[in-house]
CSV table of C-alpha atoms in Angstrom, one decimal:
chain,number,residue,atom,x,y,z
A,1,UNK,CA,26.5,-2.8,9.6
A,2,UNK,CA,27.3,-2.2,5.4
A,3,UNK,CA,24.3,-0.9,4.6
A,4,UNK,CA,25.1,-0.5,1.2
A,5,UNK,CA,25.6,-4.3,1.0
A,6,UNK,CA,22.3,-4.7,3.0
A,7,UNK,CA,20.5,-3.1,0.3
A,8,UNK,CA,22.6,-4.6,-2.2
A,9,UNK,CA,21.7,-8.5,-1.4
A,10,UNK,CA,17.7,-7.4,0.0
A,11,UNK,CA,17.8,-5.6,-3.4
A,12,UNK,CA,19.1,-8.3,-5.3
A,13,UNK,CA,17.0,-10.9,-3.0
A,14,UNK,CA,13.5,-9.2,-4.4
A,15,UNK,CA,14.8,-8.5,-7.8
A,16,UNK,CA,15.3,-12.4,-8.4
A,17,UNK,CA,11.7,-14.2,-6.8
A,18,UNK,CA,9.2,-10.5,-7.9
A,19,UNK,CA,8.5,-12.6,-11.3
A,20,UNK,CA,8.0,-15.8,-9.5
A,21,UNK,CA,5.0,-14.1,-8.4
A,22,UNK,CA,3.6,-13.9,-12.1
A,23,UNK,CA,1.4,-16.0,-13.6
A,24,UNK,CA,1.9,-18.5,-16.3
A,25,UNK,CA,2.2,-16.7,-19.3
A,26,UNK,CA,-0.9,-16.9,-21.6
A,27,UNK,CA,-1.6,-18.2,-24.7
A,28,UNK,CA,-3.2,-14.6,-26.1
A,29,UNK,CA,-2.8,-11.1,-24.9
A,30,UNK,CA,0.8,-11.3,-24.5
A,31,UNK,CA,1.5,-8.0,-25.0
A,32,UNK,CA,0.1,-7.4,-21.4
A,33,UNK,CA,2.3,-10.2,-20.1
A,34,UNK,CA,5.3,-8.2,-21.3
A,35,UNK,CA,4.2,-5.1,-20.2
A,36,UNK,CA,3.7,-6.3,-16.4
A,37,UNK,CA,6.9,-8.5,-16.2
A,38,UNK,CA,8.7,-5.0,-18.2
A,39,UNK,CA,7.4,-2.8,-15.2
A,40,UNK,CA,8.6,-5.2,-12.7
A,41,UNK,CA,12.2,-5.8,-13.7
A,42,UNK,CA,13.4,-2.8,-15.6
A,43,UNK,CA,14.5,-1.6,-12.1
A,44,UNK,CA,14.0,0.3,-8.7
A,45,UNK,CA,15.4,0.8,-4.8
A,46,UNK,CA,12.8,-2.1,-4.1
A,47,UNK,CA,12.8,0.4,-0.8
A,48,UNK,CA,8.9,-1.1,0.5
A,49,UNK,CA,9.4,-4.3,0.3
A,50,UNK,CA,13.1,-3.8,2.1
A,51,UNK,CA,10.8,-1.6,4.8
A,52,UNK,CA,8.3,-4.8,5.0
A,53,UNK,CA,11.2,-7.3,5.7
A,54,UNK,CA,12.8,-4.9,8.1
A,55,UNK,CA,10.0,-4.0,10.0
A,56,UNK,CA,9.1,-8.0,10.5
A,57,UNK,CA,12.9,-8.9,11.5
A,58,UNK,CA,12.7,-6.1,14.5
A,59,UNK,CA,10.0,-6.7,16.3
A,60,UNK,CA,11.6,-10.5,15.5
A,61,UNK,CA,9.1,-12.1,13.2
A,62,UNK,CA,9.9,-15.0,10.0
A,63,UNK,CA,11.3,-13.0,7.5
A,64,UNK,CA,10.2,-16.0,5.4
A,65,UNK,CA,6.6,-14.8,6.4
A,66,UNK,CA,7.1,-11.0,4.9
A,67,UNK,CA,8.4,-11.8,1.5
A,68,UNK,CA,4.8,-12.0,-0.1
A,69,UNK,CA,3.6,-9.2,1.5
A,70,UNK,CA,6.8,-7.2,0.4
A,71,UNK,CA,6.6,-8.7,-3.4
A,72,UNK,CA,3.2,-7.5,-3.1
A,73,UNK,CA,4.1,-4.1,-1.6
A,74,UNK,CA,6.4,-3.8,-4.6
A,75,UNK,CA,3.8,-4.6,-7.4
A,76,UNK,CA,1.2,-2.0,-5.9
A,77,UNK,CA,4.1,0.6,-6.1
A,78,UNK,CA,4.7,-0.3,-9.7
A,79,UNK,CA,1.4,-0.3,-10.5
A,80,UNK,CA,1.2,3.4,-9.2
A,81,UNK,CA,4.4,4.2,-10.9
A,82,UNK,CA,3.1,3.3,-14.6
A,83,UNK,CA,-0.2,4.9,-14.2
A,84,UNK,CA,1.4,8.1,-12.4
A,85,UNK,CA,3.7,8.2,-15.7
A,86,UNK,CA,0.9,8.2,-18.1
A,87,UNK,CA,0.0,11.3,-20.0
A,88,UNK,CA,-2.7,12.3,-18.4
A,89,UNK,CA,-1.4,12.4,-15.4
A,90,UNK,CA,2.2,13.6,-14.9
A,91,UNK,CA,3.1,12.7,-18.5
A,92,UNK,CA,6.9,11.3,-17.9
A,93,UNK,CA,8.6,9.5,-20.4
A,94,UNK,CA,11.4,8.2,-18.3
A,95,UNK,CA,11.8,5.9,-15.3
A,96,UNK,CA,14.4,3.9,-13.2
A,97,UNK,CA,16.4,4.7,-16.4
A,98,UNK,CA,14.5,3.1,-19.2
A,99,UNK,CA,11.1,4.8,-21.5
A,100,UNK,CA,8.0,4.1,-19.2
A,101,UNK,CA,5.4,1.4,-19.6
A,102,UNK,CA,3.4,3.8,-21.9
A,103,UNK,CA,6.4,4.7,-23.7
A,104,UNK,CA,7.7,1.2,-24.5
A,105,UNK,CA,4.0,0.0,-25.5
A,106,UNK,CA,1.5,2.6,-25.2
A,107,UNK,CA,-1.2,4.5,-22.8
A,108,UNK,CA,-3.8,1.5,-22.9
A,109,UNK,CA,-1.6,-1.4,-22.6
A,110,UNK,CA,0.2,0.7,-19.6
A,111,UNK,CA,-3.2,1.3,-18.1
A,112,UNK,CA,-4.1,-2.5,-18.4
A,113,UNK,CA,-0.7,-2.9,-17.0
A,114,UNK,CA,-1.7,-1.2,-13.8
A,115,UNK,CA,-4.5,-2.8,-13.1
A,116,UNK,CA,-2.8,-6.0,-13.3
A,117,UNK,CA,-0.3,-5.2,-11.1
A,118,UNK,CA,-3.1,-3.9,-8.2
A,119,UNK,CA,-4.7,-6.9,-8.5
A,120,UNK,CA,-2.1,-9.6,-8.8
A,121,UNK,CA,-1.2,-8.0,-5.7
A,122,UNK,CA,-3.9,-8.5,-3.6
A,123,UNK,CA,-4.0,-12.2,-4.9
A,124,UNK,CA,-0.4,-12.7,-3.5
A,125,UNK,CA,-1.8,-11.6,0.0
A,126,UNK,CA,-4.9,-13.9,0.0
A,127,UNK,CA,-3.0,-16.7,-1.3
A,128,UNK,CA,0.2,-16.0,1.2
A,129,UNK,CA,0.7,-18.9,4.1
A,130,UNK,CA,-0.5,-16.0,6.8
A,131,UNK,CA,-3.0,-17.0,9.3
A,132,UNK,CA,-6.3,-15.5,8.4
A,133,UNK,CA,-6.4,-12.8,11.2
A,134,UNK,CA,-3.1,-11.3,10.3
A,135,UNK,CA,-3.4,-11.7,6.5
A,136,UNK,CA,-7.1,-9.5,7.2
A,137,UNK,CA,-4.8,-6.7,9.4
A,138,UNK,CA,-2.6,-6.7,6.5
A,139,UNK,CA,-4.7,-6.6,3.4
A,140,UNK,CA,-6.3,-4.0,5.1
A,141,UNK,CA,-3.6,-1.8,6.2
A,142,UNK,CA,-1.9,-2.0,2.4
A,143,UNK,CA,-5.4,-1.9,0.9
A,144,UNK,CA,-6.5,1.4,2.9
A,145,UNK,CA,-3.2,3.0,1.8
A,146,UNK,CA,-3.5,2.2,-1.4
A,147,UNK,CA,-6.8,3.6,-1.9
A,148,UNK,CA,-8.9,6.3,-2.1
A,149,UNK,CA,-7.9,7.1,1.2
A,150,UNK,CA,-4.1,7.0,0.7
A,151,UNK,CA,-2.1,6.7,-2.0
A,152,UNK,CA,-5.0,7.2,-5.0
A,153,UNK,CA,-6.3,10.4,-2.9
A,154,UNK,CA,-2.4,11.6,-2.8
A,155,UNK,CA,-2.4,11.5,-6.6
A,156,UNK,CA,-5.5,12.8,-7.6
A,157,UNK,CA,-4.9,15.8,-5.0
A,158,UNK,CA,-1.5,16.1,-6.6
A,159,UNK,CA,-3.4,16.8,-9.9
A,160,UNK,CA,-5.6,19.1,-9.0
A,161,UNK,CA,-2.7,21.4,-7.3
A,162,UNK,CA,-0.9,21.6,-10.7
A,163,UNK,CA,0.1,24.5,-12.0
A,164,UNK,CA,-1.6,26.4,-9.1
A,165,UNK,CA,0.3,29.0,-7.2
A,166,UNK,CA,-1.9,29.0,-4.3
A,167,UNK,CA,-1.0,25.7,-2.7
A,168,UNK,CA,-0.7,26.0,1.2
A,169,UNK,CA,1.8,24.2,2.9
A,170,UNK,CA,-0.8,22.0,4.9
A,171,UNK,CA,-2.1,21.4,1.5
A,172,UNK,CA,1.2,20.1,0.3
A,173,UNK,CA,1.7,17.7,3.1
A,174,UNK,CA,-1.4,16.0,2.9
A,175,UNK,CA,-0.8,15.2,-0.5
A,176,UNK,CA,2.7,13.6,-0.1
A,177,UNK,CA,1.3,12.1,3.4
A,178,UNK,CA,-1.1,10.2,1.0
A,179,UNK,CA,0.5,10.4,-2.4
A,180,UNK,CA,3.9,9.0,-1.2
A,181,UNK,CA,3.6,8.6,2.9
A,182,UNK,CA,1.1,6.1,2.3
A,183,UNK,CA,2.4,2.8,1.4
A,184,UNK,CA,6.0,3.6,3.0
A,185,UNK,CA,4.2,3.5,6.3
A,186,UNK,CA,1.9,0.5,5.3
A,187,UNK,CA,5.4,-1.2,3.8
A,188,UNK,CA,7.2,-1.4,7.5
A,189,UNK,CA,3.7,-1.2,9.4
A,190,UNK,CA,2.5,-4.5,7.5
A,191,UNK,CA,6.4,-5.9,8.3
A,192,UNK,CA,5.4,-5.6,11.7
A,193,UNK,CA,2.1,-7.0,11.9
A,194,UNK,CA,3.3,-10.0,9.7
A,195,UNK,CA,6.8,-10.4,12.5
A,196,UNK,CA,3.6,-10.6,15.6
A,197,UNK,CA,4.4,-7.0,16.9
A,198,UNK,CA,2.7,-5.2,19.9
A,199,UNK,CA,0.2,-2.6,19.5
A,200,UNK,CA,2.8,-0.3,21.0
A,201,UNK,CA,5.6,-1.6,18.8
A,202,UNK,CA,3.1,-1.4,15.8
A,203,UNK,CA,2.2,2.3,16.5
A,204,UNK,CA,6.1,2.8,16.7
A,205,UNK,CA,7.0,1.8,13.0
A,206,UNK,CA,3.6,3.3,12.2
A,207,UNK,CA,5.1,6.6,13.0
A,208,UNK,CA,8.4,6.0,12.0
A,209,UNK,CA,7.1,5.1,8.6
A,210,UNK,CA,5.3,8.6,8.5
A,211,UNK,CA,8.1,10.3,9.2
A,212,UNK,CA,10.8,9.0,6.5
A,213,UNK,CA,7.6,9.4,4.4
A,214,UNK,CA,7.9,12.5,4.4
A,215,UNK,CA,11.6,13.1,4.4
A,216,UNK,CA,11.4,10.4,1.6
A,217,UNK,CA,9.6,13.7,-0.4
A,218,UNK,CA,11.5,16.1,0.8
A,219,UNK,CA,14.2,14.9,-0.8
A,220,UNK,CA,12.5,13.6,-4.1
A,221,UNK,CA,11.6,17.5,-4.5
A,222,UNK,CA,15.2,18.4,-4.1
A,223,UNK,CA,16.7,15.9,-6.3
A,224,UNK,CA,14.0,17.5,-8.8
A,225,UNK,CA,16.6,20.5,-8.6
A,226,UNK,CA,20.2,19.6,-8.0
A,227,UNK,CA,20.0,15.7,-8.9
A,228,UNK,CA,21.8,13.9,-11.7
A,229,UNK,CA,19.8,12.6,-14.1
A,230,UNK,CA,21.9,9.4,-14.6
A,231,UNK,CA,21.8,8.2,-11.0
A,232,UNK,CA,18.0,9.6,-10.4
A,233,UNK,CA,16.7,7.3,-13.7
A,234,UNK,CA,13.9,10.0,-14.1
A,235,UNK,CA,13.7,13.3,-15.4
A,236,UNK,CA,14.6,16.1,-14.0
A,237,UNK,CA,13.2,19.4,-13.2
A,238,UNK,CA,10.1,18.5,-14.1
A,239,UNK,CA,8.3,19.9,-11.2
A,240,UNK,CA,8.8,23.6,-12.6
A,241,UNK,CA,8.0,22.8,-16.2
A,242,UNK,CA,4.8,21.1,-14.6
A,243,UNK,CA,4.4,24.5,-12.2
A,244,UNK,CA,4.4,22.2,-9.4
A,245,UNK,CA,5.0,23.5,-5.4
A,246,UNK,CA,7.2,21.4,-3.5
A,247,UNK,CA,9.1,21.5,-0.5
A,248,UNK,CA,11.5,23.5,-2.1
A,249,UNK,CA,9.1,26.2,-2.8
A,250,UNK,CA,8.4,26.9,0.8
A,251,UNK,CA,12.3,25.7,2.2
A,252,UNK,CA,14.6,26.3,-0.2
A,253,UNK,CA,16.8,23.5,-0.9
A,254,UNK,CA,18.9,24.0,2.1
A,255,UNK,CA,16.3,24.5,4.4
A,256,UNK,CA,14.3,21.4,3.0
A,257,UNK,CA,17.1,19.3,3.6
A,258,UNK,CA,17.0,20.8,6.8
A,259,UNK,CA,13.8,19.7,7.4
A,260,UNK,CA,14.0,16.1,5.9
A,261,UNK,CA,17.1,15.6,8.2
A,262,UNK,CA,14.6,17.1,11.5
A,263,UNK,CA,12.2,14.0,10.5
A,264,UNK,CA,14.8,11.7,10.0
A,265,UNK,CA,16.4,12.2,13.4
A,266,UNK,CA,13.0,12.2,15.1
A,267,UNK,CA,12.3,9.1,13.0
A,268,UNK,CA,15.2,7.1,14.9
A,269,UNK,CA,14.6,8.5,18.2
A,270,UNK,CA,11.7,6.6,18.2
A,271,UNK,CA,12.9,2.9,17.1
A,272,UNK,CA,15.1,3.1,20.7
A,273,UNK,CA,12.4,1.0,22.0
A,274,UNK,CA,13.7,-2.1,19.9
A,275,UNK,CA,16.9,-4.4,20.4
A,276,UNK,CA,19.9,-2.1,19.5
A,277,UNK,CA,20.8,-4.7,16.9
A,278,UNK,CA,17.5,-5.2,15.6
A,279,UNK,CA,16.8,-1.8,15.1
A,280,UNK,CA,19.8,-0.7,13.3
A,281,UNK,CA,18.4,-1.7,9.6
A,282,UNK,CA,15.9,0.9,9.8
A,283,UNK,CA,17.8,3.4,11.4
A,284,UNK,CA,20.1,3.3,8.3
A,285,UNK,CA,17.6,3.5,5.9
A,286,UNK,CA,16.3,6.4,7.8
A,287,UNK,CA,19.4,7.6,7.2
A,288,UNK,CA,19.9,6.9,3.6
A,289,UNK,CA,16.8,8.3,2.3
A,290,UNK,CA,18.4,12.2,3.1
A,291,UNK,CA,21.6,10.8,1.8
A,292,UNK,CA,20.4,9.3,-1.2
A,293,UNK,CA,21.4,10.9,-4.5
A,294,UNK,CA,18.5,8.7,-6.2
């Protein structure tokens, strides 16, 4: 498998139907219009939505079936990504290699933005062709993970542990768990529900997606140090001008890579329960996300 070309043409694949998702355009408030549609397309790994088709095709399920839940996967992350920008919150003025929402319009319009996104989300899941019992099991796995519980918890946690130099290690995991973990795990987990997967094989990708979660961090925090700019699309070094603890703090960035690698590996050990050709998608992206260099 050229998993480079797999991500490629899913890429690719996502990049071309997300605004076929969007609304007409309307007649006033335009501005808004531009500002979603800007957030959507100015680029990304699209990696959830690649996790939501991948984790339907292995427990073999309609890919046809995932690709709303996975454009709406990828407008919830977007969504979190131009309010997680703004400046009162982690105040970044770059992403995926172009100014951020806020930047290119400004702090209400970006916050408007957001809330578009959310819920133009959750109207692509009620509206998908999903039977009602599995659209309810997966509205409410991406809508728990996306909440105050998850993702919104993650953040707000995040905030709070700012410039403090007192942040415990447990403390730091439950923040990624939620702030980042989150949705990951909801992204294949929801793939899975949508392809008609077992309890077992659903508790499987459940802890997979945990697992590359975190080593999906791990290595954010060390591209925060060592990463090129250019291929990251976001600032860099960032987490020390913020006073921010990371994985870094406590490993190193030898020993975090360590440690993303450890969950990585334990990550695929687990998928040996699937088809040996079905399974090898997500054993690559487990793989890529140490690799990565963005």
């Amino acid at each position: 498998m050229d998993l480079k070309m797999y991500l490629k043409e899913r890429k690719a694949f996502i990049d071309e139907i997300l605004t076929d998702y969007l609304p007409e355009e309307p007649p006033f408030g335009k501005r808004l219009y531009e500002a979603v549609k800007y957030s959507l397309t100015v680029g990304g790994k699209r990696l959830r939505p690649i996790l939501c088709m991948a984790g339907c095709e292995i427990v073999g399920g309609d890919i046809e079936k995932a690709v709303p839940v996975a454009v709406a996967l990828e407008m919830i992350h977007t969504y979190s990504l131009v309010h997680d920008d703004l400046p009162v919150m982690d105040n970044d003025t770059l992403r995926r290699g172009h100014p951020t929402t806020w930047k290119k319009f400004d702090e209400a319009t970006a916050i408007l933005a957001g809330d578009a996104l959310l819920n133009r989300a959750f109207e692509v899941l009620a509206d998908c062709s999903l039977n009602s019992e599995l659209k309810l099991k997966v509205i409410s796995e991406i809508g728990k993970a996306a909440g105050m519980l998850g993702m919104v918890l993650g953040q707000q946690c995040d905030m709070e542990a700012e410039g403090r130099k007192d942040v415990s290690l447990e403390e730091l995991e439950f923040i990624h768990r939620h702030k980042t973990g989150a949705l990951i795990t909801a992204s294949v987990v929801s793939g899975g529900i949508v392809g008609g997967g077992s309890e077992d094989e659903i508790e499987v990708l459940r802890n997979y997606g945990q697992l590359i979660g975190y080593a999906f961090q791990i290595i954010d925090d060390v591209l925060d140090v060592i990463g090129d700019q250019s291929k990251i699309g976001k600032n860099v070094g960032s987490d020390v001008e913020k006073g921010k603890v990371t994985f870094v703090t406590f490993y190193g960035v030898e020993g975090a890579k360590k440690k993303a690698e450890e969950a990585v590996n334990k990550a695929v050990s687990l998928l040996g329960i699937f088809d040996e050709e079905k399974r090898e998608p997500l054993e690559r992206i487990a793989r890529f996300i140490v690799e990565r260099e963005y």
